[in-house]
Every structure is written in structure tokens, then in C-alpha cells.
Amino acid sequence: MSRRILKYREHKNGQAFIKTVRLNDGNELYLGKIGSPESIDLYQQCLRQLRQLDQKLQGDSRFVAKDGPHTVLTMVAAYMSHAKTYYMTTDGLSQEYQELVYALQPLLDLFGGVMADDLEPRHLVAVQDWMIEQNISRRLINGRVGRIKRAIRWSSKTGVVRAALFHELLCVDGLRAGRTRARETEPVKPVDAEVVKATLPWMTSVSRAMVQVHYLCGMRSQDVANMRPMDIDRSGEVWLYRPAKFKTKHLGYKRVIAIPPIAQKLLLPFLDRAPDAYVFSPREALRCKHDAMRKESTRKTPVYPSELRARAKRAETKVRKTTRVVGTRYNRVSYRQAITNAIRKAKRKGVTIPHWHPHQLRHAIVTFISNQLGPREAQYYAGHKRMETTKIYDSMQVRDLVEIARQLDSIFPAGGL
């Protein structure tokens, strides 16, 4: 914490500032006119509070005694220290931690030096307005403001700020559709099956099978990326995949995904690996890409010894880079990029394919099943549920899920997409 403050500096605009480590890269927190007693006092106060938080957070970060007024900077520092443990998973920090970074950074930029107890609804409204000016969508703004309130709620219950602060900020409503200047986004629409079929030939064998299994099983992108052989029950005609991690696991729900025979044929070549290894690997996809490039090579001149030495040197460099950059499993960014790269590759060859992304696949199969078999079957197959209803996946409903998968297999032609 205290190591985040470097030193008391003078900005070219005549103000004093401290350079803090931003939640994502770097940030300047202005203290007032350079050399003024107010700026020096605020500088010393920030240092003192961060040192106190360092000492307290070495123990149990759930309880931070309130020794004195905290700035927004120290309040956020305390909360992010808590978030680093609360949102830690077996694969590292979860995506929610990064979303907190995006949400809290504007609050730091605008009001980092303000006393946390002095925060008012108008400050939160100012953060909303700033996000609108940055052309952030309305729904994303509402989500980020909600995360700011969550940080302040934690700060209230642990004594960093006064207890009533969170309740005062609840009067700041979320932005309503059509009532603000915030940018509206189009809802996710299903991608046409013909568009997906046109994209598949331009993908590697790994990403191509990933897209097909994703579509046929009605999964979320996270589910197909996290798939491992040990999570798949292959004892029945329809395989049952129980993800170790999924969207609503922290709410106590269960998740069962049916893998119909038509998808099993696509999945089988990728199950010959360690039980805890990920089925679809970006590293394997990269090797497939390089193999395809070598096969397509039309070089006619001989390969001289100097070129062989250069190739060996490049290969050694690539191995080092691949180990560092390319992961063992896909995430939502790399998966989406694999599809985008295929569309770009097709365009370079003169084939125009409309842009689409992985989230549209789930919408497409749910729409297809709803039209072919009915909305109830589509709900079961996708695993949709409401918070106030009972859990979907009891033994009877798993049997229904298997029956839907059988019907789906008979609807699709051989080979699926």
C-alpha cells in the first residue's frame, strides 16, 4: 500500500501531485498548489493512512478499524486488497476483479483525494456523467456504478467509512433506457447457421471443433473453454458434462450439459489427453496453424544452411514467446479472436463473412430448439433458471435433458454444422 506512493512532485500546471500505481497502469492524484500547507498536509495524511492500512491488512482484511478519516484513495486500496483474496480462483484472479478495476478507476481519477466520509450522491452522479462522456454503454455504466456501491458497502461494514454512507448513495438510480444520453447497445442476436458454416473452413481444427461443440451443446463460452475430460460422464448414449466452474456456481446451482452423439464425434479426437487438461488448447491451435502454413508453402528455391540456422534461432525464440504468451486454455478474448482471425483470413482470400462472436452461438441454438421442439425444451437444454424458482437439474429433469439431446441429434444432418 504505502509503496504505491512515490514522492511529492510538482506538475507543470503548478500543482503538487503524487504518482500512484493505478489499478491498471498509472495515475496522478493532485494535492493542491505546490508548497502550500494544505497540499503537504494532504500528502502526509495519504502516506500515514496507507501505512496504517498496510499494517491492518496484514491480518484479517475483513475487519479494518477506523483510526481516522480516510480518503477515497485509501478506501479503494483497502477494498482492492480484500478483493484480491475474495475473487481469487484456482486459475488466478477472476474476471470480476478486472471489472472492479474498470469500475473504481474513474472514482479514483475524479475524487481520489476527497475524504471518503464526505462522499455524496452528487459525486456518484459525476462518475456516471464522466462515463457517459467516454461513450460507455448504459448497461455497462449501471454495472460499474453498482460495483462502486459494493465497494462502499464493504467499506461501511468494516469501519473504513461511516456506516450510513452506503445507504445515502442508494438514492443514485441506475440509468434508464431512453432517458439519458448514454449509448444504448443492441441485444445479442443469434448468428445464422450459414454464417457459422462459412467461417469454419478458415479456422484451425481446434477452434473449428470448439465452435461446433459450443453450438450443438448450447453452452456458454466459459463452459466450452473450461471443458476437461474428467468433467465428462461418457457412460451413457448422451454424455453429460458437469463443469467445475460456471456462471451461477457461487449461488449454489448445479450445471449439467448434454453432449449429443453428433457432438461426441467432434469432441472425441480431443479427449486423448490428461484428465485434468483442457480439451481445447490455444497452443495446439497455434501448432495446427503453423503446420498448415508449412503445407501451403510454395517455395521452389533450395534451403541453404544459413536459412536453416536462422530458422532454428527463430524457432527457439518462438518457443520462449509461446510459453509466455499462449495459454493452455481459451478465454473469452482469445476465443473471440480466433473467430475474428478466421473472418479476416477469409476476407483476404476474397470471401466476405459477416462479423459474429461466440456469445451468439448459444442464442442461435436456443432459438433453433425453441422453434423445433418448443420453449420448455429450449429452457432445459440451455439451463436457464430464475432466482426464485427451484433448481432445474433434479434426476427427472436430467432424463428430460437426455431425451432432448437425442431429439436434437436426429434433427441435424450428419456432421452438424
Short mmCIF file of C-alpha atoms in Angstrom, two decimals:
data_model
loop_
_atom_site.label_atom_id
_atom_site.label_comp_id
_atom_site.label_asym_id
_atom_site.label_seq_id
_atom_site.Cartn_x
_atom_site.Cartn_y
_atom_site.Cartn_z
CA MET A 1 0.00 0.00 0.00
CA SER A 2 2.41 2.65 1.18
CA ARG A 3 4.81 1.58 -1.56
CA ARG A 4 2.27 2.88 -4.09
CA ILE A 5 3.16 6.49 -3.22
CA LEU A 6 6.41 7.53 -4.83
CA LYS A 7 7.05 11.14 -3.81
CA TYR A 8 5.69 14.66 -3.56
CA ARG A 9 6.01 16.16 -7.06
CA GLU A 10 5.39 19.36 -8.94
CA HIS A 11 3.25 19.25 -12.06
CA LYS A 12 3.81 21.60 -14.97
CA ASN A 13 0.48 23.25 -14.13
CA GLY A 14 1.89 24.39 -10.77
CA GLN A 15 0.04 21.86 -8.64
CA ALA A 16 1.55 19.29 -6.30
CA PHE A 17 0.72 15.68 -7.02
CA ILE A 18 1.63 12.15 -6.05
CA LYS A 19 2.13 9.43 -8.59
CA THR A 20 0.16 6.37 -7.53
CA VAL A 21 0.09 2.97 -9.17
CA ARG A 22 -3.19 2.95 -10.99
CA LEU A 23 -5.44 -0.01 -10.72
CA ASN A 24 -4.41 -0.74 -14.31
CA ASP A 25 -1.42 1.43 -15.29
CA GLY A 26 -0.63 4.85 -13.72
CA ASN A 27 -2.41 7.83 -12.14
CA GLU A 28 -1.72 11.32 -10.79
CA LEU A 29 -3.51 12.49 -7.66
CA TYR A 30 -3.44 16.29 -7.29
CA LEU A 31 -2.96 17.73 -3.82
CA GLY A 32 -3.22 21.48 -4.40
CA LYS A 33 -0.81 24.33 -5.07
CA ILE A 34 2.81 23.22 -4.85
CA GLY A 35 4.38 24.04 -1.50
CA SER A 36 1.11 25.04 0.15
CA PRO A 37 0.46 23.79 3.70
CA GLU A 38 -2.78 22.16 2.52
CA SER A 39 -1.02 20.08 -0.14
CA ILE A 40 1.72 18.99 2.29
CA ASP A 41 -0.84 18.04 4.93
CA LEU A 42 -2.84 16.01 2.45
CA TYR A 43 0.34 14.30 1.24
CA GLN A 44 1.34 13.34 4.77
CA GLN A 45 -2.19 12.17 5.51
CA CYS A 46 -2.22 9.87 2.48
CA LEU A 47 1.13 8.38 3.47
CA ARG A 48 0.01 7.87 7.05
CA GLN A 49 -3.28 6.24 6.09
CA LEU A 50 -1.67 3.91 3.57
CA ARG A 51 0.91 2.80 6.18
CA GLN A 52 -1.90 2.11 8.63
CA LEU A 53 -3.79 0.08 6.04
CA ASP A 54 -0.61 -1.90 5.27
CA GLN A 55 -0.35 -2.90 8.90
CA LYS A 56 -4.03 -3.75 9.31
CA LEU A 57 -4.40 -5.68 6.07
CA GLN A 58 -1.54 -7.98 7.01
CA GLY A 59 -4.06 -9.56 9.37
CA ASP A 60 -7.69 -10.26 8.53
CA SER A 61 -8.70 -7.96 5.67
CA ARG A 62 -12.41 -8.34 6.53
CA PHE A 63 -12.01 -6.01 9.51
CA VAL A 64 -10.27 -2.66 9.09
CA ALA A 65 -10.52 -0.48 12.18
CA LYS A 66 -11.30 3.16 11.55
CA ASP A 67 -8.46 5.15 13.15
CA GLY A 68 -9.35 8.35 11.38
CA PRO A 69 -10.88 9.76 8.21
CA HIS A 70 -9.82 8.00 5.03
CA THR A 71 -9.54 9.39 1.54
CA VAL A 72 -11.21 7.70 -1.41
CA LEU A 73 -7.72 6.52 -2.39
CA THR A 74 -7.15 4.61 0.85
CA MET A 75 -10.72 3.32 0.91
CA VAL A 76 -10.29 1.82 -2.57
CA ALA A 77 -6.86 0.46 -1.62
CA ALA A 78 -8.37 -1.40 1.33
CA TYR A 79 -11.22 -2.81 -0.74
CA MET A 80 -8.97 -3.98 -3.58
CA SER A 81 -6.75 -5.80 -1.08
CA HIS A 82 -9.87 -7.61 0.12
CA ALA A 83 -10.97 -8.28 -3.49
CA LYS A 84 -7.64 -9.92 -4.33
CA THR A 85 -8.46 -12.74 -1.95
CA TYR A 86 -12.25 -12.77 -2.32
CA TYR A 87 -12.16 -13.06 -6.14
CA MET A 88 -9.21 -15.46 -6.30
CA THR A 89 -9.81 -18.73 -8.16
CA THR A 90 -7.63 -21.74 -8.89
CA ASP A 91 -6.65 -20.07 -12.18
CA GLY A 92 -5.82 -16.72 -10.58
CA LEU A 93 -7.92 -13.61 -10.19
CA SER A 94 -11.37 -13.89 -11.71
CA GLN A 95 -12.78 -11.60 -14.38
CA GLU A 96 -14.86 -9.87 -11.72
CA TYR A 97 -11.67 -8.45 -10.19
CA GLN A 98 -10.80 -6.81 -13.50
CA GLU A 99 -14.32 -5.44 -13.76
CA LEU A 100 -13.82 -3.84 -10.32
CA VAL A 101 -10.66 -2.20 -11.65
CA TYR A 102 -12.59 -0.65 -14.55
CA ALA A 103 -15.39 0.48 -12.22
CA LEU A 104 -13.31 2.06 -9.45
CA GLN A 105 -10.71 3.80 -11.62
CA PRO A 106 -12.99 6.75 -12.58
CA LEU A 107 -13.83 7.27 -8.90
CA LEU A 108 -10.09 7.48 -8.15
CA ASP A 109 -9.41 9.76 -11.11
CA LEU A 110 -12.13 12.23 -10.14
CA PHE A 111 -12.20 12.10 -6.34
CA GLY A 112 -9.12 10.22 -5.15
CA GLY A 113 -8.14 12.98 -2.70
CA VAL A 114 -11.64 13.54 -1.30
CA MET A 115 -12.34 12.32 2.22
CA ALA A 116 -14.35 9.13 1.88
CA ASP A 117 -16.83 10.23 4.57
CA ASP A 118 -17.53 13.35 2.53
CA LEU A 119 -18.73 11.40 -0.50
CA GLU A 120 -22.25 12.36 -1.54
CA PRO A 121 -24.69 11.20 -4.21
CA ARG A 122 -23.54 14.07 -6.43
CA HIS A 123 -20.06 12.52 -6.60
CA LEU A 124 -21.51 9.24 -7.87
CA VAL A 125 -23.62 11.16 -10.39
CA ALA A 126 -20.44 12.89 -11.56
CA VAL A 127 -18.84 9.48 -12.14
CA GLN A 128 -21.90 8.44 -14.17
CA ASP A 129 -21.65 11.61 -16.26
CA TRP A 130 -17.94 11.02 -16.86
CA MET A 131 -18.66 7.50 -18.11
CA ILE A 132 -21.35 8.85 -20.44
CA GLU A 133 -18.84 11.30 -21.90
CA GLN A 134 -16.47 8.38 -22.51
CA ASN A 135 -19.18 6.78 -24.68
CA ILE A 136 -19.57 3.79 -22.38
CA SER A 137 -22.86 1.96 -22.86
CA ARG A 138 -25.72 2.48 -20.42
CA ARG A 139 -25.84 -1.11 -19.18
CA LEU A 140 -22.09 -1.15 -18.60
CA ILE A 141 -22.29 2.13 -16.67
CA ASN A 142 -25.01 0.71 -14.42
CA GLY A 143 -22.90 -2.36 -13.74
CA ARG A 144 -19.83 -0.30 -12.86
CA VAL A 145 -21.74 2.07 -10.59
CA GLY A 146 -23.19 -0.99 -8.87
CA ARG A 147 -19.64 -2.22 -8.22
CA ILE A 148 -18.69 1.15 -6.74
CA LYS A 149 -21.64 0.84 -4.35
CA ARG A 150 -20.48 -2.67 -3.48
CA ALA A 151 -17.02 -1.34 -2.58
CA ILE A 152 -18.56 1.35 -0.38
CA ARG A 153 -20.86 -1.19 1.29
CA TRP A 154 -17.84 -3.31 2.23
CA SER A 155 -16.04 -0.18 3.48
CA SER A 156 -19.07 0.72 5.61
CA LYS A 157 -19.37 -2.66 7.30
CA THR A 158 -15.62 -2.90 8.01
CA GLY A 159 -15.32 0.58 9.52
CA VAL A 160 -13.31 2.32 6.82
CA VAL A 161 -16.13 4.84 6.27
CA ARG A 162 -19.21 5.79 8.24
CA ALA A 163 -21.95 3.18 8.21
CA ALA A 164 -24.63 5.45 6.73
CA LEU A 165 -22.62 6.32 3.59
CA PHE A 166 -23.73 3.28 1.61
CA HIS A 167 -27.42 3.93 2.33
CA GLU A 168 -27.06 7.57 1.27
CA LEU A 169 -25.64 6.53 -2.11
CA LEU A 170 -28.53 4.16 -2.80
CA CYS A 171 -30.57 7.14 -3.94
CA VAL A 172 -28.45 7.26 -7.12
CA ASP A 173 -30.58 5.24 -9.51
CA GLY A 174 -29.33 3.30 -12.49
CA LEU A 175 -29.63 4.94 -15.89
CA ARG A 176 -32.95 4.17 -17.59
CA ALA A 177 -33.23 3.19 -21.24
CA GLY A 178 -34.09 6.15 -23.45
CA ARG A 179 -33.96 8.62 -20.54
CA THR A 180 -30.27 9.56 -20.67
CA ARG A 181 -27.55 10.49 -23.12
CA ALA A 182 -25.80 7.16 -22.51
CA ARG A 183 -25.16 4.98 -25.54
CA GLU A 184 -27.55 2.07 -25.94
CA THR A 185 -26.35 -1.31 -27.18
CA GLU A 186 -28.16 -3.81 -29.33
CA PRO A 187 -29.15 -7.06 -27.61
CA VAL A 188 -27.17 -10.16 -28.56
CA LYS A 189 -28.85 -11.81 -31.53
CA PRO A 190 -28.43 -15.39 -32.76
CA VAL A 191 -25.91 -15.91 -35.52
CA ASP A 192 -27.21 -17.55 -38.68
CA ALA A 193 -26.05 -21.16 -39.04
CA GLU A 194 -24.99 -20.49 -42.63
CA VAL A 195 -22.65 -17.73 -41.45
CA VAL A 196 -21.04 -20.13 -38.97
CA LYS A 197 -20.66 -22.78 -41.69
CA ALA A 198 -18.96 -20.26 -43.95
CA THR A 199 -16.47 -19.41 -41.20
CA LEU A 200 -15.47 -22.96 -40.22
CA PRO A 201 -13.20 -23.74 -43.22
CA TRP A 202 -10.99 -20.77 -42.32
CA MET A 203 -10.40 -21.90 -38.75
CA THR A 204 -7.89 -24.35 -37.29
CA SER A 205 -9.12 -27.85 -36.47
CA VAL A 206 -9.11 -26.95 -32.77
CA SER A 207 -11.16 -23.76 -32.96
CA ARG A 208 -13.45 -25.30 -35.59
CA ALA A 209 -14.37 -28.22 -33.31
CA MET A 210 -14.71 -25.81 -30.40
CA VAL A 211 -17.29 -23.71 -32.26
CA GLN A 212 -19.28 -26.75 -33.37
CA VAL A 213 -19.38 -28.34 -29.90
CA HIS A 214 -20.25 -24.95 -28.37
CA TYR A 215 -23.21 -24.59 -30.73
CA LEU A 216 -24.53 -28.16 -30.59
CA CYS A 217 -24.41 -28.32 -26.78
CA GLY A 218 -25.89 -24.86 -26.14
CA MET A 219 -23.06 -23.95 -23.77
CA ARG A 220 -21.76 -20.61 -22.66
CA SER A 221 -18.32 -19.62 -23.92
CA GLN A 222 -16.92 -20.21 -20.44
CA ASP A 223 -18.26 -23.78 -20.41
CA VAL A 224 -16.61 -24.86 -23.65
CA ALA A 225 -13.32 -23.17 -22.73
CA ASN A 226 -13.19 -24.91 -19.32
CA MET A 227 -14.08 -28.37 -20.62
CA ARG A 228 -11.84 -31.21 -19.35
CA PRO A 229 -12.09 -34.98 -19.93
CA MET A 230 -12.54 -35.60 -16.20
CA ASP A 231 -15.71 -33.48 -16.18
CA ILE A 232 -17.47 -35.55 -18.87
CA ASP A 233 -19.53 -38.64 -17.98
CA ARG A 234 -19.31 -40.89 -21.06
CA SER A 235 -21.20 -43.86 -19.64
CA GLY A 236 -24.50 -43.24 -21.47
CA GLU A 237 -25.67 -42.73 -25.03
CA VAL A 238 -25.77 -39.00 -24.34
CA TRP A 239 -22.69 -37.76 -22.49
CA LEU A 240 -23.19 -35.45 -19.51
CA TYR A 241 -20.74 -32.63 -18.90
CA ARG A 242 -20.67 -31.11 -15.40
CA PRO A 243 -18.41 -28.02 -15.50
CA ALA A 244 -16.16 -27.46 -12.49
CA LYS A 245 -16.71 -23.71 -12.90
CA PHE A 246 -19.72 -21.92 -14.31
CA LYS A 247 -21.61 -18.66 -14.09
CA THR A 248 -24.00 -19.37 -11.21
CA LYS A 249 -21.93 -21.82 -9.14
CA HIS A 250 -21.46 -19.30 -6.31
CA LEU A 251 -25.26 -19.15 -5.94
CA GLY A 252 -25.44 -22.85 -5.17
CA TYR A 253 -26.79 -24.01 -8.53
CA LYS A 254 -25.78 -27.15 -10.38
CA ARG A 255 -24.94 -27.27 -14.07
CA VAL A 256 -25.39 -30.26 -16.36
CA ILE A 257 -24.76 -30.01 -20.11
CA ALA A 258 -25.87 -32.73 -22.51
CA ILE A 259 -23.45 -33.73 -25.28
CA PRO A 260 -25.47 -35.44 -28.04
CA PRO A 261 -23.84 -38.12 -30.24
CA ILE A 262 -23.47 -35.64 -33.09
CA ALA A 263 -21.21 -33.50 -30.87
CA GLN A 264 -19.41 -36.52 -29.38
CA LYS A 265 -17.91 -37.37 -32.76
CA LEU A 266 -16.42 -33.88 -32.96
CA LEU A 267 -15.18 -33.98 -29.38
CA LEU A 268 -13.66 -37.45 -29.30
CA PRO A 269 -10.33 -36.63 -31.07
CA PHE A 270 -9.59 -34.03 -28.37
CA LEU A 271 -10.13 -36.32 -25.36
CA ASP A 272 -6.84 -38.21 -25.70
CA ARG A 273 -5.07 -36.14 -23.03
CA ALA A 274 -4.63 -35.93 -19.28
CA PRO A 275 -7.97 -35.99 -17.41
CA ASP A 276 -7.35 -32.53 -15.92
CA ALA A 277 -6.05 -30.96 -19.15
CA TYR A 278 -8.28 -28.61 -21.11
CA VAL A 279 -9.89 -30.17 -24.16
CA PHE A 280 -9.35 -27.16 -26.41
CA SER A 281 -5.88 -25.60 -26.19
CA PRO A 282 -4.69 -22.39 -27.90
CA ARG A 283 -1.18 -23.86 -28.04
CA GLU A 284 -2.46 -26.84 -30.01
CA ALA A 285 -4.36 -24.46 -32.30
CA LEU A 286 -1.15 -22.47 -32.88
CA ARG A 287 0.72 -25.65 -33.85
CA CYS A 288 -2.07 -26.54 -36.28
CA LYS A 289 -1.82 -23.07 -37.80
CA HIS A 290 1.94 -23.36 -38.30
CA ASP A 291 1.60 -26.84 -39.81
CA ALA A 292 -0.99 -25.54 -42.28
CA MET A 293 1.28 -22.65 -43.25
CA ARG A 294 4.16 -25.04 -43.95
CA LYS A 295 1.92 -27.24 -46.11
CA GLU A 296 0.76 -24.22 -48.11
CA SER A 297 4.30 -23.05 -48.72
CA THR A 298 5.19 -22.98 -52.44
CA ARG A 299 8.93 -22.30 -52.08
CA LYS A 300 10.94 -23.53 -55.09
CA THR A 301 14.47 -22.37 -54.24
CA PRO A 302 16.74 -24.65 -52.16
CA VAL A 303 17.08 -24.12 -48.41
CA TYR A 304 20.66 -23.09 -47.65
CA PRO A 305 22.49 -23.83 -44.35
CA SER A 306 22.29 -20.18 -43.31
CA GLU A 307 18.50 -20.30 -43.63
CA LEU A 308 18.36 -23.49 -41.54
CA ARG A 309 20.39 -21.79 -38.81
CA ALA A 310 18.09 -18.76 -38.94
CA ARG A 311 15.03 -21.00 -38.71
CA ALA A 312 16.42 -22.78 -35.67
CA LYS A 313 17.09 -19.45 -33.99
CA ARG A 314 13.57 -18.20 -34.77
CA ALA A 315 12.06 -21.45 -33.52
CA GLU A 316 13.90 -21.11 -30.22
CA THR A 317 12.60 -17.55 -29.85
CA LYS A 318 9.07 -18.63 -30.72
CA VAL A 319 9.13 -21.37 -28.10
CA ARG A 320 10.06 -18.85 -25.44
CA LYS A 321 7.37 -16.43 -26.56
CA THR A 322 4.73 -19.15 -26.86
CA THR A 323 5.42 -20.38 -23.35
CA ARG A 324 4.91 -16.88 -22.04
CA VAL A 325 2.00 -15.62 -24.13
CA VAL A 326 -0.13 -18.53 -25.38
CA GLY A 327 -2.15 -20.14 -22.59
CA THR A 328 -3.29 -23.70 -22.03
CA ARG A 329 -6.97 -22.82 -22.41
CA TYR A 330 -9.09 -20.29 -24.21
CA ASN A 331 -10.69 -17.33 -22.51
CA ARG A 332 -13.42 -15.08 -23.83
CA VAL A 333 -10.86 -12.81 -25.54
CA SER A 334 -8.75 -15.48 -27.26
CA TYR A 335 -11.84 -17.46 -28.29
CA ARG A 336 -13.43 -14.42 -29.86
CA GLN A 337 -10.14 -13.52 -31.53
CA ALA A 338 -9.91 -16.97 -33.13
CA ILE A 339 -13.24 -16.35 -34.86
CA THR A 340 -12.27 -12.82 -35.87
CA ASN A 341 -8.98 -14.06 -37.34
CA ALA A 342 -10.86 -16.64 -39.43
CA ILE A 343 -13.19 -13.95 -40.80
CA ARG A 344 -10.20 -11.75 -41.66
CA LYS A 345 -8.42 -14.64 -43.34
CA ALA A 346 -11.48 -15.30 -45.48
CA LYS A 347 -11.65 -11.62 -46.42
CA ARG A 348 -8.02 -11.66 -47.60
CA LYS A 349 -8.97 -14.52 -49.92
CA GLY A 350 -11.93 -12.57 -51.29
CA VAL A 351 -14.67 -14.21 -49.17
CA THR A 352 -16.84 -11.80 -47.18
CA ILE A 353 -18.32 -13.18 -43.96
CA PRO A 354 -20.44 -11.03 -41.59
CA HIS A 355 -18.80 -10.46 -38.23
CA TRP A 356 -20.09 -12.55 -35.34
CA HIS A 357 -18.87 -13.58 -31.88
CA PRO A 358 -19.09 -16.71 -29.65
CA HIS A 359 -21.95 -15.47 -27.44
CA GLN A 360 -24.26 -15.57 -30.46
CA LEU A 361 -23.86 -19.35 -30.75
CA ARG A 362 -25.81 -20.06 -27.57
CA HIS A 363 -28.58 -17.70 -28.67
CA ALA A 364 -28.69 -19.46 -32.04
CA ILE A 365 -29.11 -22.99 -30.69
CA VAL A 366 -31.67 -21.90 -28.07
CA THR A 367 -33.71 -20.21 -30.80
CA PHE A 368 -33.40 -23.28 -33.03
CA ILE A 369 -34.55 -25.71 -30.31
CA SER A 370 -37.39 -23.40 -29.30
CA ASN A 371 -38.68 -23.36 -32.88
CA GLN A 372 -38.18 -27.10 -33.47
CA LEU A 373 -39.06 -28.67 -30.11
CA GLY A 374 -40.66 -25.92 -28.01
CA PRO A 375 -39.69 -23.22 -25.50
CA ARG A 376 -39.75 -25.56 -22.48
CA GLU A 377 -37.19 -27.86 -24.14
CA ALA A 378 -35.05 -24.85 -25.08
CA GLN A 379 -35.06 -23.69 -21.44
CA TYR A 380 -34.00 -27.12 -20.18
CA TYR A 381 -31.29 -27.56 -22.81
CA ALA A 382 -29.74 -24.14 -22.16
CA GLY A 383 -30.02 -24.47 -18.37
CA HIS A 384 -31.94 -21.22 -17.96
CA LYS A 385 -33.35 -20.58 -14.47
CA ARG A 386 -34.75 -17.79 -12.33
CA MET A 387 -33.57 -16.91 -8.85
CA GLU A 388 -36.99 -17.52 -7.27
CA THR A 389 -37.56 -20.93 -8.83
CA THR A 390 -36.26 -24.27 -7.66
CA LYS A 391 -33.16 -25.72 -9.23
CA ILE A 392 -33.74 -27.22 -12.65
CA TYR A 393 -31.48 -30.20 -12.58
CA ASP A 394 -33.11 -32.88 -10.45
CA SER A 395 -32.98 -36.52 -11.60
CA MET A 396 -36.22 -36.29 -13.59
CA GLN A 397 -35.08 -33.21 -15.41
CA VAL A 398 -31.69 -34.75 -16.28
CA ARG A 399 -33.62 -37.54 -18.01
CA ASP A 400 -35.59 -34.89 -19.89
CA LEU A 401 -32.31 -33.24 -20.87
CA VAL A 402 -31.00 -36.51 -22.28
CA GLU A 403 -34.21 -37.02 -24.28
CA ILE A 404 -33.94 -33.52 -25.77
CA ALA A 405 -30.35 -34.25 -26.78
CA ARG A 406 -31.49 -37.43 -28.56
CA GLN A 407 -34.12 -35.49 -30.50
CA LEU A 408 -31.56 -32.82 -31.38
CA ASP A 409 -29.24 -35.46 -32.78
CA SER A 410 -31.96 -36.69 -35.12
CA ILE A 411 -32.77 -33.17 -36.34
CA PHE A 412 -29.26 -32.24 -37.50
CA PRO A 413 -27.76 -33.77 -40.61
CA ALA A 414 -24.61 -35.87 -40.24
CA GLY A 415 -21.70 -33.68 -39.24
CA GLY A 416 -23.76 -30.99 -37.56
CA LEU A 417 -22.84 -27.57 -38.90
#
